[in-house]
């Protein structure tokens, strides 16, 4: 309690925020641990309200002593209930601290939060020692006397409470997320949350600070947290998945056992008994041939291809329920994922060659790593104690532009989605002749797209909403849904593919906005484009160009109207331009055009050229792509670092309107060169076979990685101090565990559902 009083006095004297009313039109308050909260820390770094004058540190000690003396006098004037165990224990702690300052008395104070160094750098988390507080403490005598000997005292436990103080922020902030000073307070277990708040209100009567009662709470063991319906739904989901995986794996072992028994029987039949005497030369030759055949076949039985082929033959004609259970076979699903063969096609000469789109595997994996790296900075800012210092120092580095412009990574996924939709869709629609078949094709396409995305999506929502609050405990780890976007998952989970329009400011897992856009593009834009291309290629191209231009004009108008800064993501621009389909479908349209060109060999570069021409084409193409991509990523460094004056509103709006299209054109150029056989070094790197299994796990990795980053950031016993090493540690850890979680998600949910879909189509 003493350190708590010191904290209040120190902070009230240091954080000299303006006391004016908040401006109208601010964004709604967001959960403390959310993407929006982390983004606001970046925006806060540029606000003058965040700076603290160092001169205010002078004479703080004297002020603390005077204020604490006044608080003690106020406590003594209150008419407390003599039978209140909470107040008696609190007074016992205070009196013991003054009259008998032994080590066990200091533990109560030591376990509570206190001012952290670096307040000017954003140190707003003042946690105590969680496990020291919740451990064993001497129980004080009821008469507020000194505790008896350490050998005979009874033992009680402390209760760790997280106290959040509302901070009056400056009107210069562009938006207002949940913003406060978090202080850890260790109180006796005899005090409940209500009594603690009443007691702390006495302290705050001397300070111009206000408790955020909606954000403050007392921690409890995860086992004692209330279990809502989402928790039990998650338990049921895990139980069903485990049972299905067990049954499917049992089917796999039964097939493997049957497979081996047949091989043994075949080997016995082909054996030539030695007791038949000497063999003729012809018989010996036949025996050798059979033996070689048996040996070779037995060597092949352990190969993945051989087992999967035998497995497919075994399941043919078996009951449908057995075939459905077999889709949940974990070994088979994992083998098909890990040992995925490289895609190959026949060229004009009839020879087998690598598929022209194999480079997408490498681009997909690298882009996914870029997304994880960007989120490894944004999400930890919610629990960091140096967000201002980190951003203000790193924003001056040109390397930090990769983080600031990390939003471009999503445009690469939109580009690849458009390429695949057109490349594989054009040959299918050209074979359709009747209107009935046309309707049937698109119905199957839409259902397949829904089945491809939804099961894993819903599984992550259920597991995250049901288990995240119960997964860990610590001074920073949330135990209330209101502290995270879990509160939005409980109410708005059903929005899924419409969350960029419906409840967009209260989105369940905010990074799922991409899935909404991608699904909308797949079910609306792709069918229109392919239908127009089937009718006349020029009509499809006009439609794609119209999409690109409309996207740019819309982005320009919205950016100009709202005075959005060039290339920077803010709370307001996130909802107005970043997540809306009409400001993002330009990248998808570029992909549609490129996919159509690659399939129809339009503007195809000749592969029968001299080495010199090949080098020139490769160099020119890669140079053009580098200019497009690097100019967008690093072009605003001088502006963002403050070395150059700000752009006018018109120039800023124009940049926001075209920079994403310019970037994806650069990526599309690289893909076009590689697909036509040029840029051999780049094609070899991006087409590396090791990227194949990782590329198949990018969807699950995208869904899981922010949850893992939050878990790492909030599970610590002390606030993060961000630097290059800590960011790299978080990034590597999150990337590895995200891919591991994606592997489990693919084996247990994604792959079985797709197999079941194929079985239904076949029957």
XYZ file of C-alpha atoms in Angstrom:
763
model
C 0.000 0.000 0.000
C 2.886 2.363 0.709
C 4.384 1.751 -2.703
C 0.936 2.182 -4.204
C 0.605 5.618 -2.621
C 4.099 6.508 -3.790
C 3.145 5.408 -7.290
C 0.075 7.619 -7.358
C 1.934 10.707 -6.195
C 4.853 10.117 -8.526
C 2.709 9.429 -11.547
C 0.299 12.298 -10.924
C 3.250 14.661 -10.821
C 4.969 13.160 -13.852
C 2.189 12.526 -16.342
C 1.024 16.086 -16.883
C -1.656 15.366 -19.458
C -4.117 18.041 -20.474
C -7.407 18.049 -18.607
C -9.552 19.172 -21.522
C -12.563 17.245 -22.679
C -12.054 14.562 -25.264
C -12.871 15.661 -28.787
C -15.974 14.419 -30.489
C -15.796 11.720 -33.115
C -13.104 9.635 -31.468
C -12.973 5.948 -32.240
C -14.566 3.637 -29.673
C -12.470 2.294 -26.825
C -10.860 -1.012 -27.730
C -9.714 -3.901 -25.532
C -6.377 -3.323 -23.855
C -4.783 -6.362 -25.501
C -5.838 -6.048 -29.138
C -4.447 -5.121 -32.535
C -6.012 -1.659 -32.285
C -4.376 -1.064 -28.906
C -0.961 -2.001 -30.257
C -1.487 0.199 -33.297
C -2.404 3.129 -31.053
C 0.945 2.828 -29.258
C 2.656 3.525 -32.575
C 0.407 6.530 -33.135
C 0.951 7.710 -29.551
C 4.684 7.964 -30.182
C 4.117 10.991 -32.366
C 1.876 12.808 -29.891
C 3.286 15.669 -27.840
C 1.027 14.594 -24.994
C 3.201 11.554 -24.429
C 6.320 13.515 -23.508
C 7.123 14.036 -19.840
C 9.240 16.864 -18.563
C 12.133 15.510 -16.577
C 12.126 18.523 -14.262
C 8.977 17.192 -12.584
C 11.035 14.448 -10.936
C 12.494 17.030 -8.522
C 11.325 16.975 -4.882
C 9.014 13.984 -5.469
C 10.118 12.279 -2.267
C 8.900 15.145 -0.087
C 5.532 15.166 -1.835
C 5.167 11.414 -1.324
C 5.775 11.697 2.404
C 3.271 14.520 2.805
C 0.562 12.819 0.748
C 0.933 9.493 2.510
C 0.632 11.217 5.902
C -2.616 12.815 4.737
C -3.944 9.451 3.551
C -3.279 7.866 6.946
C -5.190 10.681 8.628
C -8.148 10.171 6.298
C -8.214 6.453 7.024
C -8.310 7.093 10.760
C -11.251 9.486 10.384
C -13.351 6.860 8.622
C -15.915 4.884 10.620
C -14.906 1.391 9.562
C -16.634 -1.757 10.747
C -14.463 -3.264 13.453
C -15.320 -6.756 12.221
C -14.141 -6.119 8.663
C -11.359 -8.657 8.142
C -10.097 -6.910 5.030
C -9.470 -3.568 6.724
C -7.984 -5.199 9.793
C -5.506 -7.133 7.686
C -4.596 -4.075 5.653
C -3.946 -2.022 8.794
C -1.929 -4.895 10.206
C 0.317 -4.827 7.161
C 0.805 -1.070 7.394
C 1.412 -0.998 11.135
C 3.785 -3.936 10.911
C 5.746 -2.166 8.224
C 6.351 0.830 10.491
C 6.828 -0.929 13.825
C 8.406 -4.279 12.953
C 9.944 -4.089 9.478
C 10.853 -7.748 9.084
C 11.273 -9.541 5.801
C 7.833 -11.165 5.771
C 6.227 -7.742 6.232
C 8.086 -6.370 3.260
C 6.755 -9.180 1.070
C 3.309 -7.591 0.873
C 4.816 -4.335 -0.292
C 7.419 -5.989 -2.477
C 4.726 -8.002 -4.269
C 2.830 -4.840 -5.252
C 3.616 -2.663 -8.227
C 5.698 0.489 -8.124
C 6.865 3.125 -10.609
C 8.884 1.550 -13.378
C 11.870 3.216 -15.007
C 11.203 4.783 -18.366
C 7.833 6.426 -17.779
C 8.708 8.938 -20.477
C 9.203 5.984 -22.830
C 5.744 4.568 -22.149
C 6.251 2.446 -19.016
C 2.581 2.224 -18.045
C 2.635 -1.362 -16.741
C 3.688 -1.478 -13.076
C 3.142 -5.108 -12.127
C 4.198 -6.565 -8.854
C 5.465 -10.070 -8.266
C 2.538 -12.326 -9.052
C 3.833 -15.531 -7.496
C 5.272 -13.758 -4.467
C 1.837 -12.283 -3.844
C -0.124 -15.486 -4.351
C 2.332 -17.483 -2.225
C 2.197 -18.028 1.517
C 2.239 -15.065 3.926
C 2.121 -14.790 7.726
C -1.395 -14.201 8.990
C -1.713 -11.095 11.153
C -3.322 -10.994 14.569
C -6.879 -9.608 14.668
C -5.885 -6.779 17.004
C -3.532 -5.151 14.507
C -0.527 -6.243 16.508
C 2.815 -7.535 15.393
C 2.657 -11.091 13.967
C 3.818 -13.845 16.264
C 6.909 -15.916 15.699
C 7.542 -17.229 12.222
C 7.447 -20.768 13.587
C 3.904 -20.564 14.948
C 2.029 -18.233 12.609
C -0.844 -19.416 10.500
C -0.447 -18.989 6.776
C -2.640 -17.067 4.359
C -2.282 -16.165 0.695
C -2.296 -12.850 -1.029
C -4.642 -11.904 -3.831
C -3.131 -10.186 -6.858
C -5.270 -7.407 -8.315
C -4.701 -5.413 -11.474
C -5.631 -1.778 -10.916
C -6.100 0.345 -14.047
C -5.987 4.129 -13.760
C -7.682 6.177 -16.452
C -5.364 8.705 -18.038
C -6.719 11.932 -19.448
C -5.129 11.989 -22.876
C -4.485 14.937 -25.118
C -6.897 15.798 -27.889
C -4.030 15.477 -30.375
C -4.387 11.719 -30.313
C -6.182 10.525 -33.460
C -8.152 7.905 -31.554
C -8.664 6.607 -28.059
C -8.259 2.925 -27.279
C -8.245 1.623 -23.743
C -5.504 3.749 -22.292
C -4.410 3.618 -18.687
C -1.804 2.969 -16.082
C -1.803 -0.643 -14.904
C -0.630 -1.239 -11.328
C -0.327 -4.592 -9.583
C -1.623 -4.612 -6.022
C -1.153 -7.413 -3.507
C -3.911 -7.526 -0.907
C -4.939 -10.154 1.666
C -7.324 -12.803 0.442
C -9.813 -11.525 3.012
C -10.358 -8.522 0.720
C -12.648 -8.949 -2.231
C -12.671 -6.764 -5.308
C -15.396 -4.428 -4.015
C -13.619 -3.804 -0.714
C -10.351 -3.175 -2.514
C -11.972 -0.560 -4.754
C -13.588 1.192 -1.774
C -10.273 1.294 0.022
C -8.446 2.606 -3.023
C -11.034 5.344 -3.505
C -9.820 6.749 -0.191
C -6.340 6.960 -1.618
C -7.547 8.641 -4.785
C -9.350 11.356 -2.870
C -5.971 13.075 -2.639
C -5.133 12.692 -6.330
C -6.755 13.734 -9.583
C -6.753 10.162 -10.865
C -9.680 7.876 -11.543
C -9.949 4.106 -11.304
C -11.209 2.336 -14.398
C -13.465 -0.091 -12.559
C -14.434 -1.907 -15.756
C -10.793 -2.799 -16.484
C -9.588 -3.391 -12.914
C -10.006 -6.845 -11.423
C -8.454 -9.395 -9.083
C -6.762 -12.453 -10.543
C -7.688 -15.985 -9.660
C -6.436 -19.426 -10.539
C -7.376 -20.532 -14.077
C -9.068 -23.549 -12.519
C -11.405 -21.238 -10.606
C -12.393 -19.062 -13.544
C -16.059 -19.375 -14.526
C -16.620 -21.790 -17.396
C -19.016 -20.319 -19.942
C -20.715 -22.102 -22.833
C -17.778 -21.364 -25.163
C -15.449 -23.271 -22.850
C -17.629 -26.370 -22.948
C -18.122 -26.084 -26.712
C -14.335 -25.996 -27.084
C -14.039 -29.048 -24.818
C -16.629 -30.878 -26.913
C -14.833 -29.930 -30.133
C -11.490 -31.192 -28.857
C -13.116 -34.412 -27.637
C -14.779 -35.106 -30.980
C -11.583 -34.359 -32.912
C -9.504 -36.636 -30.680
C -12.026 -39.472 -31.035
C -12.147 -39.101 -34.816
C -8.353 -38.967 -35.056
C -8.108 -42.094 -32.912
C -10.576 -43.985 -35.088
C -8.961 -42.789 -38.299
C -5.491 -43.708 -37.083
C -6.775 -47.147 -36.045
C -8.073 -47.639 -39.586
C -4.643 -46.685 -40.898
C -2.905 -49.248 -38.701
C -5.420 -51.906 -39.768
C -4.699 -51.152 -43.418
C -0.962 -51.237 -42.782
C -1.275 -54.583 -40.975
C -3.341 -56.053 -43.820
C -0.847 -54.677 -46.321
C 2.107 -56.328 -44.584
C 0.286 -59.658 -44.207
C -0.441 -59.759 -47.928
C 3.200 -59.056 -48.694
C 4.294 -61.892 -46.438
C 1.854 -64.312 -48.067
C 2.987 -63.299 -51.542
C 6.580 -63.762 -50.502
C 5.823 -67.266 -49.167
C 4.067 -68.269 -52.377
C 6.950 -67.093 -54.524
C 9.555 -68.972 -52.496
C 11.048 -72.061 -54.250
C 11.575 -74.906 -51.695
C 15.203 -75.963 -51.386
C 14.284 -79.628 -50.891
C 13.286 -80.009 -54.556
C 16.919 -80.683 -55.415
C 19.060 -78.994 -58.033
C 17.326 -76.670 -60.445
C 17.802 -76.295 -64.108
C 19.379 -73.138 -65.485
C 15.975 -71.859 -66.601
C 14.427 -72.517 -63.210
C 17.296 -70.747 -61.479
C 16.798 -67.750 -63.751
C 13.076 -67.659 -62.953
C 13.779 -67.970 -59.228
C 16.244 -65.112 -59.354
C 13.714 -62.957 -61.183
C 10.988 -63.705 -58.659
C 13.362 -63.074 -55.743
C 14.404 -59.732 -57.182
C 10.764 -58.839 -57.690
C 9.897 -59.718 -54.097
C 12.879 -57.804 -52.707
C 12.134 -54.727 -54.794
C 8.470 -54.837 -53.857
C 9.306 -55.198 -50.176
C 11.608 -52.202 -50.446
C 8.818 -50.190 -52.029
C 6.254 -51.081 -49.403
C 7.730 -48.519 -47.014
C 7.528 -45.686 -49.516
C 4.779 -43.122 -49.116
C 3.525 -43.546 -52.687
C 3.257 -47.323 -52.335
C 1.379 -47.147 -49.051
C -1.048 -44.467 -50.234
C -1.777 -46.461 -53.394
C -2.454 -49.638 -51.425
C -4.568 -47.651 -48.964
C -6.726 -46.251 -51.745
C -7.291 -49.721 -53.221
C -8.115 -51.160 -49.809
C -10.831 -48.563 -49.114
C -12.534 -49.004 -52.480
C -15.865 -50.709 -51.986
C -15.678 -50.497 -48.194
C -18.624 -49.040 -46.207
C -18.952 -45.281 -46.470
C -18.619 -44.818 -42.710
C -15.225 -46.543 -42.806
C -14.105 -44.321 -45.661
C -15.217 -41.228 -43.738
C -13.366 -42.314 -40.611
C -10.255 -42.966 -42.659
C -10.112 -39.284 -43.602
C -9.136 -38.526 -39.998
C -6.086 -40.787 -40.139
C -3.323 -38.602 -38.726
C -0.368 -40.559 -40.222
C -1.782 -40.473 -43.740
C -2.760 -36.811 -43.571
C 0.697 -35.917 -42.323
C 2.436 -38.006 -44.982
C 0.400 -36.405 -47.754
C 1.305 -32.986 -46.406
C 5.009 -33.511 -45.801
C 5.737 -35.636 -48.862
C 3.730 -33.513 -51.276
C 5.240 -33.983 -54.749
C 6.394 -31.084 -56.857
C 3.824 -30.133 -59.488
C 4.910 -30.886 -63.030
C 3.386 -30.303 -66.464
C 4.272 -31.193 -70.045
C 5.779 -28.486 -72.195
C 5.311 -27.934 -75.924
C 7.803 -30.702 -76.703
C 5.902 -33.209 -74.558
C 8.588 -33.292 -71.880
C 7.801 -33.094 -68.179
C 8.835 -29.829 -66.568
C 8.164 -27.877 -63.398
C 4.786 -26.195 -63.134
C 5.079 -22.488 -64.032
C 3.378 -21.488 -60.776
C 5.672 -23.429 -58.441
C 7.260 -20.103 -57.477
C 4.056 -19.195 -55.656
C 5.026 -21.637 -52.897
C 8.107 -19.633 -52.004
C 6.334 -16.288 -52.319
C 3.556 -17.548 -50.073
C 5.955 -18.690 -47.332
C 8.087 -15.528 -47.447
C 4.996 -13.318 -47.371
C 3.635 -15.244 -44.404
C 6.908 -14.678 -42.550
C 6.630 -10.956 -43.327
C 3.133 -10.844 -41.829
C 4.232 -12.671 -38.681
C 7.210 -10.340 -38.313
C 5.021 -7.252 -38.567
C 2.563 -8.576 -36.011
C 5.493 -9.509 -33.744
C 5.980 -5.769 -33.305
C 2.380 -4.526 -33.185
C 0.833 -7.029 -30.759
C 3.654 -6.984 -28.143
C 3.294 -3.198 -27.924
C 0.140 -3.806 -25.879
C 2.220 -5.341 -23.073
C 5.497 -3.468 -23.543
C 6.915 -0.920 -21.126
C 8.827 1.048 -23.721
C 6.453 1.442 -26.701
C 7.162 5.132 -27.189
C 10.901 4.788 -26.850
C 10.998 1.788 -29.190
C 8.918 3.395 -31.926
C 10.558 6.816 -31.673
C 14.046 5.354 -31.998
C 13.276 2.722 -34.628
C 11.119 4.876 -36.868
C 14.274 6.747 -37.853
C 15.836 3.557 -39.215
C 15.248 2.725 -42.850
C 14.935 -0.951 -41.922
C 11.801 -0.174 -39.881
C 9.972 0.612 -43.118
C 9.479 -3.137 -43.531
C 7.267 -3.021 -40.423
C 5.426 0.180 -41.296
C 4.684 -1.045 -44.826
C 3.993 -4.604 -43.740
C 0.376 -4.097 -44.806
C 1.551 -4.605 -48.389
C 2.133 -8.278 -47.639
C -1.608 -8.917 -47.694
C -1.809 -7.500 -51.212
C 0.586 -10.245 -52.286
C -1.916 -12.833 -51.057
C -4.720 -11.069 -52.928
C -2.546 -11.142 -56.052
C -1.850 -14.881 -55.747
C -5.508 -15.629 -55.055
C -6.501 -13.851 -58.261
C -3.806 -15.666 -60.247
C -4.968 -19.096 -59.105
C -8.654 -18.280 -59.641
C -8.035 -17.285 -63.264
C -5.310 -19.800 -64.139
C -7.309 -22.846 -63.035
C -10.746 -21.360 -63.651
C -10.379 -20.402 -67.314
C -9.865 -23.972 -68.650
C -12.808 -25.242 -66.614
C -15.307 -22.612 -67.739
C -14.280 -22.988 -71.384
C -15.380 -26.645 -71.305
C -18.878 -25.780 -70.075
C -21.436 -25.708 -72.879
C -24.909 -25.747 -71.303
C -26.485 -23.248 -68.921
C -27.392 -25.986 -66.429
C -23.805 -27.158 -66.264
C -22.759 -23.528 -65.832
C -24.986 -23.066 -62.789
C -23.880 -26.413 -61.372
C -20.215 -25.497 -61.777
C -20.502 -22.231 -59.886
C -22.591 -23.761 -57.109
C -19.953 -26.444 -56.602
C -17.237 -23.783 -56.752
C -18.870 -21.624 -54.072
C -19.550 -24.582 -51.791
C -15.971 -25.803 -52.185
C -14.596 -22.365 -51.352
C -16.781 -22.183 -48.257
C -15.764 -25.667 -47.126
C -12.095 -24.903 -47.777
C -12.029 -21.866 -45.473
C -14.749 -22.283 -42.862
C -13.917 -25.391 -40.750
C -10.454 -24.216 -39.708
C -11.752 -20.657 -39.270
C -14.544 -21.707 -36.913
C -12.276 -24.130 -35.055
C -9.818 -21.330 -34.278
C -12.639 -19.023 -33.136
C -14.061 -21.693 -30.814
C -10.717 -22.718 -29.319
C -9.530 -19.127 -28.911
C -12.776 -17.928 -27.336
C -13.147 -20.961 -25.107
C -9.579 -21.622 -23.920
C -7.403 -18.508 -24.177
C -8.435 -16.966 -20.850
C -7.930 -20.313 -19.100
C -4.571 -21.151 -20.659
C -2.200 -19.250 -18.345
C -1.886 -16.965 -15.352
C 0.316 -14.010 -14.572
C 0.278 -10.292 -13.809
C -0.267 -9.332 -17.449
C -2.323 -12.283 -18.632
C -6.010 -11.389 -19.122
C -8.714 -13.271 -17.277
C -11.670 -11.224 -18.475
C -13.088 -11.318 -21.992
C -13.443 -7.519 -22.003
C -9.650 -7.184 -22.035
C -9.320 -8.869 -25.444
C -11.374 -9.237 -28.597
C -12.815 -12.426 -27.119
C -15.764 -10.302 -26.020
C -16.473 -9.618 -29.694
C -16.098 -13.291 -30.612
C -18.828 -14.168 -28.130
C -21.305 -11.797 -29.740
C -20.144 -11.297 -33.340
C -18.665 -14.674 -34.307
C -21.390 -15.182 -36.900
C -20.259 -12.241 -39.051
C -17.270 -14.252 -40.412
C -17.138 -13.373 -44.124
C -19.071 -10.122 -43.620
C -17.070 -8.700 -40.731
C -15.544 -6.004 -42.928
C -19.047 -4.500 -43.166
C -20.938 -5.741 -40.102
C -19.497 -4.826 -36.675
C -16.208 -3.948 -38.336
C -15.069 -2.021 -35.236
C -15.886 -5.011 -33.012
C -14.371 -7.779 -35.078
C -13.707 -11.248 -33.735
C -9.990 -11.923 -34.356
C -9.424 -8.656 -36.278
C -6.953 -10.223 -38.703
C -9.827 -12.246 -40.183
C -10.835 -9.223 -42.278
C -8.606 -10.709 -44.981
C -10.727 -13.869 -45.115
C -13.869 -11.785 -45.578
C -12.349 -9.909 -48.516
C -10.813 -12.998 -50.098
C -14.095 -14.905 -49.872
C -16.058 -11.987 -51.311
C -13.608 -11.687 -54.199
C -13.796 -15.430 -54.871
C -17.585 -15.649 -54.935
C -18.312 -12.351 -56.720
C -15.398 -10.996 -58.749
C -13.903 -14.275 -60.003
C -17.197 -15.619 -61.466
C -17.879 -12.310 -63.221
C -14.376 -12.124 -64.675
C -14.347 -15.745 -65.859
C -17.819 -15.402 -67.366
C -16.774 -12.317 -69.309
C -13.526 -13.940 -70.462
C -15.471 -16.966 -71.725
C -17.726 -14.649 -73.709
C -14.925 -12.376 -74.981
C -11.460 -11.855 -73.591
C -11.645 -8.082 -74.109
C -14.720 -7.883 -71.884
C -12.890 -9.608 -69.055
C -9.889 -7.309 -69.390
C -12.109 -4.219 -69.370
C -13.765 -5.490 -66.193
C -10.389 -6.073 -64.507
C -9.093 -2.633 -65.491
C -12.320 -1.103 -64.201
C -11.740 -2.823 -60.860
C -8.213 -1.436 -60.622
C -9.282 2.116 -61.495
C -12.333 2.081 -59.219
C -10.171 0.851 -56.352
C -7.696 3.687 -56.870
C -10.351 6.399 -57.248
C -12.256 5.206 -54.183
C -9.115 5.088 -52.062
C -8.137 8.558 -53.255
C -11.526 10.023 -52.344
C -11.669 8.443 -48.895
C -8.073 9.357 -48.094
C -8.573 12.934 -49.247
C -11.807 13.346 -47.288
C -10.373 11.929 -44.046
C -6.865 13.438 -44.397
C -5.146 10.069 -44.091
C -1.370 10.155 -44.049
C 0.474 8.414 -46.900
C 1.140 4.738 -46.400
C 0.432 4.786 -42.652
C -2.235 2.667 -41.009
C -4.297 4.308 -38.280
C -7.335 3.290 -36.248
C -9.626 5.293 -38.526
C -8.051 4.265 -41.843
C -8.193 0.618 -40.760
C -11.987 0.690 -40.799
C -12.504 3.198 -43.633
C -10.065 1.996 -46.301
C -7.887 -0.883 -45.108
C -10.483 -3.643 -44.665
C -13.067 -2.659 -47.275
C -13.230 -4.715 -50.500
C -13.685 -1.704 -52.783
C -10.275 -0.380 -51.697
C -8.478 -3.740 -51.930
C -9.779 -5.491 -55.035
C -7.234 -3.765 -57.253
C -4.545 -6.274 -56.247
C -6.945 -9.166 -56.853
C -7.781 -7.791 -60.307
C -4.088 -7.657 -61.232
C -3.896 -11.327 -60.267
C -6.908 -12.189 -62.435
C -5.285 -10.590 -65.469
C -1.935 -12.280 -64.844
C -3.543 -15.696 -64.329
C -5.481 -15.334 -67.578
C -2.323 -14.269 -69.439
C -0.294 -17.205 -68.123
C -2.939 -19.760 -69.039
C -3.703 -18.387 -72.488
C -0.040 -17.648 -73.266
C -0.926 -14.033 -73.985
C 2.126 -11.773 -74.298
C 4.252 -14.816 -73.566
C 7.989 -14.241 -73.707
C 9.779 -16.473 -76.187
C 11.841 -19.168 -74.487
C 13.917 -19.821 -77.600
C 16.288 -16.885 -77.204
C 20.020 -16.541 -76.874
C 21.694 -16.495 -73.505
C 22.454 -12.796 -73.868
C 18.821 -11.919 -74.588
C 17.681 -14.073 -71.703
C 20.028 -12.237 -69.338
C 18.857 -8.860 -70.637
C 15.174 -9.758 -70.271
C 15.757 -11.110 -66.770
C 17.790 -8.080 -65.701
C 15.305 -5.576 -67.103
C 12.327 -7.378 -65.584
C 13.861 -7.773 -62.140
C 15.060 -4.165 -62.198
C 11.543 -2.970 -62.987
C 10.092 -5.184 -60.246
C 12.675 -3.945 -57.734
C 11.878 -0.315 -58.510
C 8.149 -0.933 -58.064
C 8.488 -2.830 -54.776
C 11.392 -1.069 -53.075
C 10.183 2.426 -53.932
C 6.901 1.688 -52.177
C 8.475 0.017 -49.141
C 11.312 2.481 -48.541
C 10.204 5.547 -50.497
C 8.584 7.296 -47.529
C 11.461 6.872 -45.100
C 12.401 10.540 -45.141
C 8.806 11.563 -44.530
C 8.147 9.067 -41.742
C 11.447 9.751 -39.964
C 10.763 13.484 -40.029
C 13.674 14.337 -42.295
C 11.338 15.611 -45.022
C 8.285 17.886 -44.799
C 4.828 16.342 -44.837
C 2.967 15.834 -48.094
C -0.067 17.855 -48.980
C -3.430 16.187 -48.574
C -3.792 15.740 -52.336
C -0.386 14.112 -52.759
C -0.994 11.871 -49.736
C -4.333 10.723 -51.134
C -2.765 10.016 -54.536
C -0.012 7.940 -52.933
C -2.546 5.922 -50.938
C -4.524 5.350 -54.131
C -1.725 3.864 -56.236
C 1.021 2.491 -53.985
C -0.560 -0.956 -53.480
C -1.153 -1.426 -57.195
C 2.433 -0.421 -57.963
C 3.725 -2.922 -55.415
C 1.711 -5.888 -56.722
C 2.700 -5.055 -60.308
C 6.307 -5.516 -59.188
C 5.498 -8.907 -57.627
C 3.459 -9.871 -60.704
C 6.464 -9.088 -62.914
C 8.634 -11.531 -60.957
C 5.975 -14.240 -61.222
C 5.573 -13.610 -64.951
C 9.312 -13.905 -65.585
C 9.624 -17.128 -63.586
C 6.551 -18.676 -65.217
C 8.090 -18.064 -68.651
C 11.409 -19.674 -67.764
C 13.435 -16.543 -67.029
C 15.119 -15.358 -63.807
C 16.556 -18.830 -63.165
C 18.182 -18.000 -59.785
C 14.973 -16.446 -58.467
C 12.926 -19.331 -59.880
C 15.209 -21.878 -58.216
C 14.913 -20.188 -54.819
C 11.169 -19.570 -54.860
C 10.470 -22.993 -56.391
C 12.487 -24.923 -53.804
C 10.686 -28.125 -52.860
C 11.105 -27.367 -49.153
C 8.554 -24.577 -49.512
C 5.815 -26.979 -50.648
C 4.669 -28.311 -47.242
C 5.136 -24.909 -45.607
C 3.046 -23.213 -48.287
C 0.203 -25.624 -47.566
C 0.248 -24.525 -43.933
C 0.080 -20.775 -44.502
C -3.700 -20.578 -43.989
C -3.568 -22.115 -40.535
C -0.460 -20.100 -39.717
C -2.282 -16.899 -40.609
C -5.174 -17.804 -38.322
C -3.032 -18.846 -35.358
C 0.033 -16.602 -35.264
C -1.526 -13.491 -33.605
C -2.929 -15.665 -30.822
C 0.490 -17.193 -30.209
C 2.165 -13.764 -30.243
C -0.347 -12.496 -27.688
C 0.212 -15.567 -25.531
C 3.990 -15.036 -25.567
C 3.665 -11.315 -24.848
C 1.083 -11.559 -22.069
C 2.349 -14.734 -20.438
C 5.507 -13.106 -19.106
C 5.891 -12.250 -15.423
C 7.113 -8.766 -16.296
C 6.372 -6.278 -19.072
C 8.310 -6.617 -22.286
C 11.174 -4.281 -23.076
C 11.184 -4.257 -26.843
C 14.439 -4.211 -28.760
C 15.758 -5.933 -31.862
C 16.682 -9.112 -29.994
C 13.335 -9.454 -28.218
C 11.424 -8.868 -31.461
C 13.475 -11.518 -33.265
C 12.912 -13.930 -30.371
C 9.158 -13.368 -30.463
C 9.110 -13.640 -34.259
C 11.038 -16.912 -34.485
C 9.107 -18.477 -31.611
C 5.742 -17.399 -32.976
C 6.594 -18.514 -36.508
C 7.684 -21.995 -35.411
C 4.750 -22.602 -33.087
C 2.302 -21.148 -35.611
C 3.431 -23.635 -38.253
C 3.293 -26.432 -35.688
C -0.237 -25.436 -34.723
C -1.148 -25.148 -38.382
C 0.138 -28.687 -38.935
C -2.167 -29.985 -36.204
C -5.052 -27.936 -37.583
C -4.453 -29.250 -41.090
C -4.177 -32.889 -40.028
C -7.212 -32.809 -37.736
C -9.611 -30.390 -39.470
C -8.665 -29.092 -42.927
C -7.509 -32.273 -44.643
C -10.309 -34.554 -43.331
C -13.030 -32.100 -44.361
C -11.631 -31.810 -47.891
C -11.416 -35.607 -48.148
C -15.024 -35.945 -47.034
C -16.028 -33.393 -49.662
C -14.372 -35.519 -52.355
C -16.088 -38.667 -51.081
C -19.465 -36.940 -51.240
C -18.792 -35.769 -54.791
C -17.751 -39.271 -55.854
C -20.902 -40.812 -54.419
